[in-house]
PDB file of C-alpha atoms in Angstrom:
ATOM      1  CA  MET A  10      38.689 110.519 161.927  1.00 66.00           C
ATOM      2  CA  GLU A  11      37.822 112.195 158.646  1.00 75.00           C
ATOM      3  CA  VAL A  12      40.277 114.991 159.363  1.00 76.00           C
ATOM      4  CA  ALA A  13      43.083 112.516 160.017  1.00 78.00           C
ATOM      5  CA  LEU A  14      42.328 110.696 156.785  1.00 79.00           C
ATOM      6  CA  LEU A  15      42.327 113.977 154.931  1.00 79.00           C
ATOM      7  CA  LEU A  16      45.666 114.960 156.442  1.00 79.00           C
ATOM      8  CA  PHE A  17      47.108 111.577 155.491  1.00 76.00           C
ATOM      9  CA  VAL A  18      46.015 111.966 151.897  1.00 78.00           C
ATOM     10  CA  ILE A  19      47.472 115.469 151.796  1.00 78.00           C
ATOM     11  CA  ALA A  20      50.748 114.157 153.186  1.00 79.00           C
ATOM     12  CA  ILE A  21      50.886 111.445 150.545  1.00 83.00           C
ATOM     13  CA  ILE A  22      50.258 113.970 147.786  1.00 81.00           C
ATOM     14  CA  PHE A  23      52.810 116.335 149.294  1.00 81.00           C
ATOM     15  CA  ILE A  24      55.473 113.592 149.370  1.00 83.00           C
ATOM     16  CA  ALA A  25      54.636 112.453 145.843  1.00 80.00           C
ATOM     17  CA  LYS A  26      54.926 115.999 144.581  1.00 82.00           C
ATOM     18  CA  SER A  27      58.212 116.562 146.363  1.00 86.00           C
ATOM     19  CA  ILE A  28      60.013 113.506 144.921  1.00 88.00           C
ATOM     20  CA  LYS A  29      61.281 113.495 141.338  1.00 88.00           C
ATOM     21  CA  VAL A  30      63.165 110.549 139.845  1.00 90.00           C
ATOM     22  CA  VAL A  31      65.138 111.559 136.756  1.00 91.00           C
ATOM     23  CA  PRO A  32      66.184 108.758 134.320  1.00 92.00           C
ATOM     24  CA  GLN A  33      69.801 108.266 133.272  1.00 93.00           C
ATOM     25  CA  GLN A  34      71.042 110.517 130.425  1.00 91.00           C
ATOM     26  CA  ASN A  35      68.250 112.998 131.094  1.00 94.00           C
ATOM     27  CA  ALA A  36      68.125 116.452 132.636  1.00 93.00           C
ATOM     28  CA  TRP A  37      65.036 118.248 133.920  1.00 93.00           C
ATOM     29  CA  VAL A  38      64.884 122.016 134.293  1.00 93.00           C
ATOM     30  CA  LYS A  39      63.233 123.196 137.552  1.00 92.00           C
ATOM     31  CA  GLU A  40      61.417 126.483 137.911  1.00 91.00           C
ATOM     32  CA  ARG A  41      60.399 128.088 141.207  1.00 90.00           C
ATOM     33  CA  LEU A  42      57.497 130.435 140.845  1.00 88.00           C
ATOM     34  CA  GLY A  43      58.242 130.792 137.130  1.00 86.00           C
ATOM     35  CA  LYS A  44      61.978 131.424 137.542  1.00 90.00           C
ATOM     36  CA  TYR A  45      64.828 129.056 136.716  1.00 90.00           C
ATOM     37  CA  ALA A  46      65.842 127.293 139.928  1.00 90.00           C
ATOM     38  CA  GLY A  47      68.254 124.604 138.810  1.00 91.00           C
ATOM     39  CA  THR A  48      68.590 121.385 136.861  1.00 91.00           C
ATOM     40  CA  LEU A  49      67.589 117.990 138.195  1.00 92.00           C
ATOM     41  CA  THR A  50      70.247 115.362 137.532  1.00 91.00           C
ATOM     42  CA  PRO A  51      69.631 111.628 137.032  1.00 91.00           C
ATOM     43  CA  GLY A  52      68.478 109.875 140.205  1.00 90.00           C
ATOM     44  CA  LEU A  53      66.344 110.927 143.186  1.00 90.00           C
ATOM     45  CA  ASN A  54      65.614 114.651 143.522  1.00 89.00           C
ATOM     46  CA  PHE A  55      63.456 116.681 145.934  1.00 88.00           C
ATOM     47  CA  VAL A  56      61.410 119.745 145.061  1.00 88.00           C
ATOM     48  CA  VAL A  57      59.030 122.009 146.969  1.00 87.00           C
ATOM     49  CA  PRO A  58      55.483 120.956 146.072  1.00 85.00           C
ATOM     50  CA  PHE A  59      53.232 123.529 144.472  1.00 83.00           C
ATOM     51  CA  ILE A  60      56.140 125.997 144.349  1.00 88.00           C
ATOM     52  CA  ASP A  61      58.694 124.159 142.197  1.00 88.00           C
ATOM     53  CA  ARG A  62      57.784 122.553 138.936  1.00 89.00           C
ATOM     54  CA  VAL A  63      59.578 120.696 136.137  1.00 91.00           C
ATOM     55  CA  ALA A  64      59.364 123.068 133.199  1.00 91.00           C
ATOM     56  CA  TYR A  65      61.508 121.258 130.587  1.00 92.00           C
ATOM     57  CA  LYS A  66      62.763 117.738 130.101  1.00 92.00           C
ATOM     58  CA  HIS A  67      65.817 117.121 127.919  1.00 92.00           C
ATOM     59  CA  SER A  68      67.519 113.965 126.719  1.00 91.00           C
ATOM     60  CA  LEU A  69      71.307 114.146 126.879  1.00 91.00           C
ATOM     61  CA  LYS A  70      71.762 111.352 124.338  1.00 92.00           C
ATOM     62  CA  GLU A  71      73.034 111.906 120.810  1.00 92.00           C
ATOM     63  CA  ILE A  72      70.006 112.717 118.674  1.00 91.00           C
ATOM     64  CA  PRO A  73      69.839 112.042 114.914  1.00 92.00           C
ATOM     65  CA  LEU A  74      67.820 114.689 113.117  1.00 91.00           C
ATOM     66  CA  ASP A  75      66.644 114.140 109.556  1.00 90.00           C
ATOM     67  CA  VAL A  76      67.114 117.364 107.600  1.00 89.00           C
ATOM     68  CA  PRO A  77      64.345 117.669 104.993  1.00 89.00           C
ATOM     69  CA  SER A  78      65.256 117.490 101.312  1.00 88.00           C
ATOM     70  CA  GLN A  79      65.765 120.813  99.585  1.00 89.00           C
ATOM     71  CA  VAL A  80      66.790 122.235  96.210  1.00 89.00           C
ATOM     72  CA  CYS A  81      70.243 123.874  96.087  1.00 88.00           C
ATOM     73  CA  ILE A  82      71.732 125.900  93.202  1.00 88.00           C
ATOM     74  CA  THR A  83      75.385 125.258  92.364  1.00 88.00           C
ATOM     75  CA  LYS A  84      77.879 127.853  91.145  1.00 87.00           C
ATOM     76  CA  ASP A  85      77.248 126.823  87.530  1.00 84.00           C
ATOM     77  CA  ASN A  86      73.472 127.272  87.982  1.00 86.00           C
ATOM     78  CA  THR A  87      72.540 123.611  88.277  1.00 84.00           C
ATOM     79  CA  GLN A  88      69.780 122.464  90.604  1.00 86.00           C
ATOM     80  CA  LEU A  89      70.540 119.733  93.116  1.00 86.00           C
ATOM     81  CA  GLN A  90      68.108 117.896  95.342  1.00 87.00           C
ATOM     82  CA  VAL A  91      69.977 117.488  98.642  1.00 89.00           C
ATOM     83  CA  ASP A  92      68.996 115.788 101.875  1.00 88.00           C
ATOM     84  CA  GLY A  93      71.041 114.904 104.912  1.00 90.00           C
ATOM     85  CA  ILE A  94      71.063 113.880 108.538  1.00 92.00           C
ATOM     86  CA  LEU A  95      72.336 115.875 111.498  1.00 91.00           C
ATOM     87  CA  TYR A  96      73.615 114.495 114.814  1.00 93.00           C
ATOM     88  CA  PHE A  97      73.503 116.760 117.844  1.00 91.00           C
ATOM     89  CA  GLN A  98      73.446 116.577 121.641  1.00 92.00           C
ATOM     90  CA  VAL A  99      72.094 118.809 124.399  1.00 92.00           C
ATOM     91  CA  THR A 100      75.001 119.949 126.527  1.00 90.00           C
ATOM     92  CA  ASP A 101      73.403 122.792 128.533  1.00 91.00           C
ATOM     93  CA  PRO A 102      69.801 122.057 129.579  1.00 92.00           C
ATOM     94  CA  MET A 103      69.264 125.617 130.872  1.00 91.00           C
ATOM     95  CA  ARG A 104      70.249 127.262 127.554  1.00 90.00           C
ATOM     96  CA  ALA A 105      68.357 124.599 125.607  1.00 89.00           C
ATOM     97  CA  SER A 106      65.260 125.626 127.581  1.00 89.00           C
ATOM     98  CA  TYR A 107      65.622 129.388 127.407  1.00 90.00           C
ATOM     99  CA  GLY A 108      68.023 130.082 124.532  1.00 86.00           C
ATOM    100  CA  SER A 109      65.521 129.205 121.814  1.00 84.00           C
ATOM    101  CA  SER A 110      61.846 128.517 121.704  1.00 85.00           C
ATOM    102  CA  ASN A 111      62.523 125.439 119.551  1.00 88.00           C
ATOM    103  CA  TYR A 112      66.181 124.504 119.187  1.00 87.00           C
ATOM    104  CA  ILE A 113      65.393 121.502 116.966  1.00 89.00           C
ATOM    105  CA  MET A 114      63.697 123.708 114.371  1.00 90.00           C
ATOM    106  CA  ALA A 115      66.473 126.268 114.716  1.00 89.00           C
ATOM    107  CA  VAL A 116      69.176 123.662 114.088  1.00 90.00           C
ATOM    108  CA  THR A 117      67.250 122.233 111.119  1.00 90.00           C
ATOM    109  CA  GLN A 118      66.743 125.620 109.475  1.00 90.00           C
ATOM    110  CA  LEU A 119      70.355 126.625 110.043  1.00 90.00           C
ATOM    111  CA  ALA A 120      71.569 123.346 108.516  1.00 90.00           C
ATOM    112  CA  GLN A 121      69.484 123.943 105.393  1.00 91.00           C
ATOM    113  CA  THR A 122      70.582 127.544 104.901  1.00 91.00           C
ATOM    114  CA  THR A 123      74.245 126.728 105.507  1.00 90.00           C
ATOM    115  CA  LEU A 124      74.054 123.813 103.079  1.00 90.00           C
ATOM    116  CA  ARG A 125      72.585 126.042 100.369  1.00 90.00           C
ATOM    117  CA  SER A 126      75.329 128.596 100.962  1.00 89.00           C
ATOM    118  CA  VAL A 127      78.161 126.037 100.782  1.00 89.00           C
ATOM    119  CA  ILE A 128      76.842 124.315  97.644  1.00 89.00           C
ATOM    120  CA  GLY A 129      76.275 127.715  95.976  1.00 89.00           C
ATOM    121  CA  ARG A 130      80.060 128.256  96.054  1.00 89.00           C
ATOM    122  CA  LEU A 131      80.822 124.962  94.292  1.00 87.00           C
ATOM    123  CA  GLU A 132      80.387 123.716  90.747  1.00 87.00           C
ATOM    124  CA  LEU A 133      78.328 120.609  90.057  1.00 83.00           C
ATOM    125  CA  ASP A 134      81.267 118.226  89.668  1.00 80.00           C
ATOM    126  CA  LYS A 135      82.875 119.489  92.868  1.00 85.00           C
ATOM    127  CA  THR A 136      79.753 118.828  94.932  1.00 84.00           C
ATOM    128  CA  PHE A 137      80.188 115.097  94.385  1.00 81.00           C
ATOM    129  CA  GLU A 138      83.909 115.227  95.174  1.00 82.00           C
ATOM    130  CA  GLU A 139      83.803 117.550  98.205  1.00 85.00           C
ATOM    131  CA  ARG A 140      81.220 115.869 100.418  1.00 86.00           C
ATOM    132  CA  GLU A 141      83.538 115.800 103.427  1.00 88.00           C
ATOM    133  CA  MET A 142      84.302 119.505 103.028  1.00 89.00           C
ATOM    134  CA  ILE A 143      80.583 120.331 102.741  1.00 89.00           C
ATOM    135  CA  ASN A 144      79.788 118.288 105.853  1.00 89.00           C
ATOM    136  CA  ALA A 145      82.578 119.966 107.822  1.00 90.00           C
ATOM    137  CA  GLN A 146      81.504 123.501 106.873  1.00 89.00           C
ATOM    138  CA  VAL A 147      77.884 122.808 107.789  1.00 89.00           C
ATOM    139  CA  VAL A 148      78.928 121.438 111.188  1.00 90.00           C
ATOM    140  CA  ASN A 149      81.197 124.410 111.901  1.00 89.00           C
ATOM    141  CA  ALA A 150      78.527 126.966 110.991  1.00 86.00           C
ATOM    142  CA  ILE A 151      75.775 125.292 113.025  1.00 87.00           C
ATOM    143  CA  ASP A 152      77.991 124.521 116.005  1.00 83.00           C
ATOM    144  CA  GLU A 153      79.040 128.154 116.351  1.00 82.00           C
ATOM    145  CA  ALA A 154      75.439 129.384 116.393  1.00 82.00           C
ATOM    146  CA  ALA A 155      74.120 126.498 118.502  1.00 84.00           C
ATOM    147  CA  LEU A 156      76.293 127.414 121.504  1.00 82.00           C
ATOM    148  CA  ASN A 157      73.615 129.884 122.620  1.00 85.00           C
ATOM    149  CA  TRP A 158      71.022 127.122 122.367  1.00 88.00           C
ATOM    150  CA  GLY A 159      72.883 124.714 124.660  1.00 89.00           C
ATOM    151  CA  VAL A 160      73.329 122.267 121.779  1.00 91.00           C
ATOM    152  CA  LYS A 161      76.495 120.658 120.432  1.00 90.00           C
ATOM    153  CA  VAL A 162      76.409 119.631 116.759  1.00 89.00           C
ATOM    154  CA  LEU A 163      78.495 116.481 116.389  1.00 89.00           C
ATOM    155  CA  ARG A 164      78.393 115.808 112.646  1.00 90.00           C
ATOM    156  CA  TYR A 165      76.399 116.223 109.469  1.00 90.00           C
ATOM    157  CA  GLU A 166      76.170 113.720 106.647  1.00 90.00           C
ATOM    158  CA  ILE A 167      74.756 114.252 103.158  1.00 89.00           C
ATOM    159  CA  LYS A 168      72.553 111.289 102.359  1.00 86.00           C
ATOM    160  CA  ASP A 169      71.910 111.973  98.707  1.00 83.00           C
ATOM    161  CA  LEU A 170      72.718 114.432  95.930  1.00 82.00           C
ATOM    162  CA  THR A 171      70.258 114.167  93.049  1.00 82.00           C
ATOM    163  CA  PRO A 172      70.693 116.361  89.951  1.00 82.00           C
ATOM    164  CA  PRO A 173      67.915 116.702  87.348  1.00 76.00           C
ATOM    165  CA  ALA A 174      67.295 113.860  84.898  1.00 78.00           C
ATOM    166  CA  GLU A 175      68.807 115.810  81.963  1.00 78.00           C
ATOM    167  CA  ILE A 176      71.998 116.417  83.927  1.00 74.00           C
ATOM    168  CA  LEU A 177      72.126 112.762  84.880  1.00 73.00           C
ATOM    169  CA  ARG A 178      71.883 111.701  81.237  1.00 78.00           C
ATOM    170  CA  SER A 179      74.584 114.155  80.171  1.00 75.00           C
ATOM    171  CA  MET A 180      76.830 113.027  83.031  1.00 70.00           C
ATOM    172  CA  GLN A 181      76.322 109.408  82.020  1.00 76.00           C
ATOM    173  CA  ALA A 182      77.179 110.254  78.405  1.00 80.00           C
ATOM    174  CA  GLN A 183      80.289 112.112  79.583  1.00 78.00           C
ATOM    175  CA  ILE A 184      81.365 109.161  81.710  1.00 80.00           C
ATOM    176  CA  THR A 185      80.807 106.776  78.782  1.00 82.00           C
ATOM    177  CA  ALA A 186      82.846 108.990  76.450  1.00 84.00           C
ATOM    178  CA  GLU A 187      85.611 109.257  79.033  1.00 84.00           C
ATOM    179  CA  ARG A 188      85.744 105.496  79.443  1.00 85.00           C
ATOM    180  CA  GLU A 189      85.854 104.981  75.672  1.00 85.00           C
ATOM    181  CA  LYS A 190      88.643 107.551  75.454  1.00 88.00           C
ATOM    182  CA  ARG A 191      90.599 105.741  78.151  1.00 87.00           C
ATOM    183  CA  ALA A 192      90.065 102.429  76.353  1.00 88.00           C
ATOM    184  CA  LEU A 193      91.365 103.888  73.064  1.00 88.00           C
ATOM    185  CA  ILE A 194      94.356 105.422  74.813  1.00 90.00           C
ATOM    186  CA  ALA A 195      95.102 102.142  76.562  1.00 89.00           C
ATOM    187  CA  ALA A 196      94.866 100.239  73.264  1.00 88.00           C
ATOM    188  CA  SER A 197      97.168 102.729  71.493  1.00 90.00           C
ATOM    189  CA  GLU A 198      99.637 102.584  74.372  1.00 89.00           C
ATOM    190  CA  GLY A 199      99.567  98.808  74.109  1.00 89.00           C
ATOM    191  CA  ARG A 200     100.279  98.904  70.358  1.00 89.00           C
ATOM    192  CA  LYS A 201     103.017 101.463  70.917  1.00 90.00           C
ATOM    193  CA  GLN A 202     104.640  99.314  73.562  1.00 90.00           C
ATOM    194  CA  GLU A 203     104.323  96.290  71.290  1.00 89.00           C
ATOM    195  CA  GLN A 204     106.133  98.093  68.445  1.00 90.00           C
ATOM    196  CA  ILE A 205     108.805  99.284  70.870  1.00 92.00           C
ATOM    197  CA  ASN A 206     109.299  95.743  72.161  1.00 91.00           C
ATOM    198  CA  ILE A 207     109.520  94.340  68.619  1.00 90.00           C
ATOM    199  CA  ALA A 208     112.034  97.000  67.531  1.00 90.00           C
ATOM    200  CA  THR A 209     114.065  96.474  70.674  1.00 90.00           C
ATOM    201  CA  GLY A 210     114.067  92.715  70.124  1.00 88.00           C
ATOM    202  CA  GLU A 211     115.130  93.072  66.484  1.00 88.00           C
ATOM    203  CA  ARG A 212     117.904  95.477  67.435  1.00 89.00           C
ATOM    204  CA  GLU A 213     119.195  93.180  70.160  1.00 89.00           C
ATOM    205  CA  ALA A 214     119.011  90.215  67.784  1.00 88.00           C
ATOM    206  CA  ALA A 215     120.955  92.132  65.101  1.00 88.00           C
ATOM    207  CA  ILE A 216     123.575  93.119  67.676  1.00 90.00           C
ATOM    208  CA  ALA A 217     123.829  89.536  68.854  1.00 88.00           C
ATOM    209  CA  ARG A 218     124.216  88.273  65.246  1.00 87.00           C
ATOM    210  CA  SER A 219     126.878  90.872  64.470  1.00 88.00           C
ATOM    211  CA  GLU A 220     128.718  90.002  67.664  1.00 88.00           C
ATOM    212  CA  GLY A 221     128.529  86.316  66.674  1.00 87.00           C
ATOM    213  CA  ASP A 222     129.793  87.011  63.132  1.00 88.00           C
ATOM    214  CA  LYS A 223     132.574  89.154  64.544  1.00 89.00           C
ATOM    215  CA  GLN A 224     133.634  86.449  66.991  1.00 89.00           C
ATOM    216  CA  ALA A 225     133.440  83.800  64.252  1.00 87.00           C
ATOM    217  CA  ALA A 226     135.670  85.900  61.945  1.00 88.00           C
ATOM    218  CA  ILE A 227     138.127  86.448  64.800  1.00 89.00           C
ATOM    219  CA  ASN A 228     138.177  82.750  65.585  1.00 87.00           C
ATOM    220  CA  GLN A 229     138.669  81.862  61.889  1.00 88.00           C
ATOM    221  CA  ALA A 230     141.488  84.377  61.511  1.00 88.00           C
ATOM    222  CA  GLN A 231     143.156  83.111  64.660  1.00 88.00           C
ATOM    223  CA  GLY A 232     142.776  79.537  63.387  1.00 86.00           C
ATOM    224  CA  GLU A 233     144.292  80.387  59.991  1.00 87.00           C
ATOM    225  CA  ALA A 234     147.113  82.289  61.663  1.00 87.00           C
ATOM    226  CA  ALA A 235     147.762  79.350  63.971  1.00 87.00           C
ATOM    227  CA  ALA A 236     147.741  76.947  60.961  1.00 87.00           C
ATOM    228  CA  ILE A 237     150.187  79.125  58.981  1.00 89.00           C
ATOM    229  CA  LEU A 238     152.416  79.392  62.027  1.00 87.00           C
ATOM    230  CA  SER A 239     152.317  75.646  62.541  1.00 86.00           C
ATOM    231  CA  VAL A 240     153.170  75.001  58.855  1.00 84.00           C
ATOM    232  CA  ALA A 241     156.017  77.514  59.010  1.00 84.00           C
ATOM    233  CA  GLU A 242     157.368  75.986  62.201  1.00 85.00           C
ATOM    234  CA  ALA A 243     157.144  72.501  60.656  1.00 83.00           C
ATOM    235  CA  SER A 244     158.932  73.681  57.459  1.00 80.00           C
ATOM    236  CA  ALA A 245     161.618  75.363  59.521  1.00 80.00           C
ATOM    237  CA  GLN A 246     162.143  72.222  61.590  1.00 83.00           C
ATOM    238  CA  ALA A 247     162.310  70.121  58.402  1.00 76.00           C
ATOM    239  CA  ILE A 248     164.841  72.444  56.787  1.00 74.00           C
ATOM    240  CA  GLU A 249     166.877  72.495  59.984  1.00 76.00           C
ATOM    241  CA  ARG A 250     166.937  68.683  60.110  1.00 76.00           C
ATOM    242  CA  ILE A 251     167.896  68.490  56.417  1.00 72.00           C
ATOM    243  CA  ALA A 252     170.711  70.940  57.033  1.00 69.00           C
ATOM    244  CA  LYS A 253     171.943  68.873  59.949  1.00 75.00           C
ATOM    245  CA  ALA A 254     171.731  65.727  57.857  1.00 69.00           C
ATOM    246  CA  ILE A 255     173.772  67.301  55.018  1.00 68.00           C
ATOM    247  CA  ARG A 256     176.531  68.263  57.433  1.00 67.00           C
ATOM    248  CA  THR A 257     176.946  64.665  58.572  1.00 70.00           C
ATOM    249  CA  ASP A 258     179.161  62.068  56.853  1.00 67.00           C
ATOM    250  CA  GLY A 259     177.571  60.837  53.633  1.00 65.00           C
ATOM    251  CA  GLY A 260     174.956  63.560  53.766  1.00 63.00           C
ATOM    252  CA  GLU A 261     176.147  65.244  50.601  1.00 63.00           C
ATOM    253  CA  ALA A 262     176.040  62.000  48.659  1.00 65.00           C
ATOM    254  CA  ALA A 263     172.552  61.356  49.940  1.00 65.00           C
ATOM    255  CA  VAL A 264     171.482  64.771  48.682  1.00 64.00           C
ATOM    256  CA  GLN A 265     172.966  64.065  45.247  1.00 64.00           C
ATOM    257  CA  LEU A 266     171.107  60.766  45.149  1.00 63.00           C
ATOM    258  CA  LYS A 267     167.848  62.444  46.193  1.00 68.00           C
ATOM    259  CA  VAL A 268     168.229  65.156  43.578  1.00 65.00           C
ATOM    260  CA  ALA A 269     168.950  62.557  40.921  1.00 64.00           C
ATOM    261  CA  GLU A 270     165.833  60.615  41.949  1.00 68.00           C
ATOM    262  CA  LYS A 271     163.668  63.717  41.767  1.00 66.00           C
ATOM    263  CA  ALA A 272     165.072  64.568  38.315  1.00 62.00           C
ATOM    264  CA  VAL A 273     164.401  61.101  37.030  1.00 61.00           C
ATOM    265  CA  GLU A 274     160.847  61.180  38.478  1.00 68.00           C
ATOM    266  CA  ALA A 275     160.241  64.524  36.803  1.00 62.00           C
ATOM    267  CA  TYR A 276     161.403  63.196  33.415  1.00 58.00           C
ATOM    268  CA  ALA A 277     159.226  60.155  33.923  1.00 63.00           C
ATOM    269  CA  LYS A 278     156.110  62.234  34.605  1.00 65.00           C
ATOM    270  CA  VAL A 279     156.745  64.393  31.571  1.00 57.00           C
ATOM    271  CA  ALA A 280     157.286  61.343  29.394  1.00 57.00           C
ATOM    272  CA  ALA A 281     154.018  59.802  30.636  1.00 65.00           C
ATOM    273  CA  ASP A 282     151.997  62.736  29.258  1.00 60.00           C
ATOM    274  CA  ALA A 283     151.202  62.025  25.615  1.00 56.00           C
ATOM    275  CA  THR A 284     150.527  65.690  24.828  1.00 60.00           C
ATOM    276  CA  THR A 285     153.917  66.811  26.025  1.00 54.00           C
ATOM    277  CA  THR A 286     156.973  66.911  23.801  1.00 57.00           C
ATOM    278  CA  LEU A 287     160.007  65.664  25.726  1.00 49.00           C
ATOM    279  CA  ILE A 288     163.503  66.863  24.917  1.00 54.00           C
ATOM    280  CA  VAL A 289     166.027  64.485  26.358  1.00 51.00           C
ATOM    281  CA  PRO A 290     169.608  65.658  26.910  1.00 53.00           C
ATOM    282  CA  SER A 291     172.018  64.323  24.340  1.00 48.00           C
ATOM    283  CA  HIS A 292     174.196  62.765  26.985  1.00 47.00           C
ATOM    284  CA  MET A 293     173.914  62.143  30.705  1.00 49.00           C
ATOM    285  CA  ALA A 294     176.723  64.588  31.456  1.00 49.00           C
ATOM    286  CA  GLU A 295     174.118  67.314  31.443  1.00 54.00           C
ATOM    287  CA  VAL A 296     172.165  65.486  34.140  1.00 54.00           C
ATOM    288  CA  SER A 297     175.244  65.266  36.279  1.00 58.00           C
ATOM    289  CA  SER A 298     175.898  68.946  35.688  1.00 60.00           C
ATOM    290  CA  LEU A 299     172.337  69.670  36.896  1.00 56.00           C
ATOM    291  CA  ILE A 300     173.007  67.667  40.038  1.00 56.00           C
ATOM    292  CA  GLY A 301     176.309  69.464  40.469  1.00 59.00           C
ATOM    293  CA  SER A 302     174.605  72.834  40.242  1.00 57.00           C
ATOM    294  CA  ALA A 303     172.116  71.802  42.883  1.00 53.00           C
ATOM    295  CA  MET A 304     174.849  70.647  45.220  1.00 56.00           C
ATOM    296  CA  GLN A 305     176.756  73.908  44.652  1.00 58.00           C
ATOM    297  CA  MET A 306     173.653  75.794  45.819  1.00 53.00           C
ATOM    298  CA  VAL A 307     173.459  73.595  48.918  1.00 50.00           C
ATOM    299  CA  LYS A 308     177.105  74.292  49.714  1.00 56.00           C
ATOM    300  CA  THR A 309     176.536  78.000  49.241  1.00 57.00           C
ATOM    301  CA  VAL A 310     173.683  77.925  51.676  1.00 48.00           C
ATOM    302  CA  GLN A 311     175.819  76.035  54.217  1.00 52.00           C
ATOM    303  CA  THR A 312     178.662  78.519  53.787  1.00 58.00           C
ATOM    304  CA  SER A 313     176.310  81.455  54.316  1.00 52.00           C
ATOM    305  CA  LYS A 314     175.048  79.924  57.585  1.00 51.00           C
TER     306      LYS A 314
END
């Protein structure tokens, strides 16, 4: 009875030792008598008790690794306190087990040395501008070396770049001076643009006034020309009508009467002025001779037409 119980206990232990349940996103490295004998995948696995053993257990998830802060020297001999975070993943459990005694320490040290090398080739101002380039170079350098460790470096991110306090104060003063310079330039550009706008407005206003004066002079000249033309046309029509009237029956007598009336009116106006000395013809025959002369001129004009 005791032997049977002992055999049962041994069987239970044997079964327990032969069954291995690997969690999801994990990989266990199996050794048989101290030699690599395969990798146990997630799920139920069987091993030979007391001969096979699980030597290493690896997580296949993405692992964030905090890279310790370190002092880096830039190209212009400025100290920078730099820290970052590295993301990596185990891709080959066998190499991760046997490629390095401690792949996490190896990745960390390589990240620090690569970071110091990259920052040493840059000036202080460039280190703040070229973060993406620094991250990419660190990843490339680590990923190439980490292939033998069964590790894939996914990305590296700089968390903080801290220069010394004196550098910070000088950078702040430089930024302040730059902002004041930009403000002065902006103000001067504004005044310049204002003067340009004023000059442009005055020039356009002067052009508009000159165009208005020019158009007004043209309109006035055209109006005066039109008035002179109208007066001339009216005088010509009047003369033409008078000429037609003279050529009709009784027209010549009417002209003589009109001339006589004008002569009498002229003598009357002269006589009305007290300051004027009036010389009256000795006899009216001279008045008739004046009328005759006027009529002779009218006839001459008619003959010439």
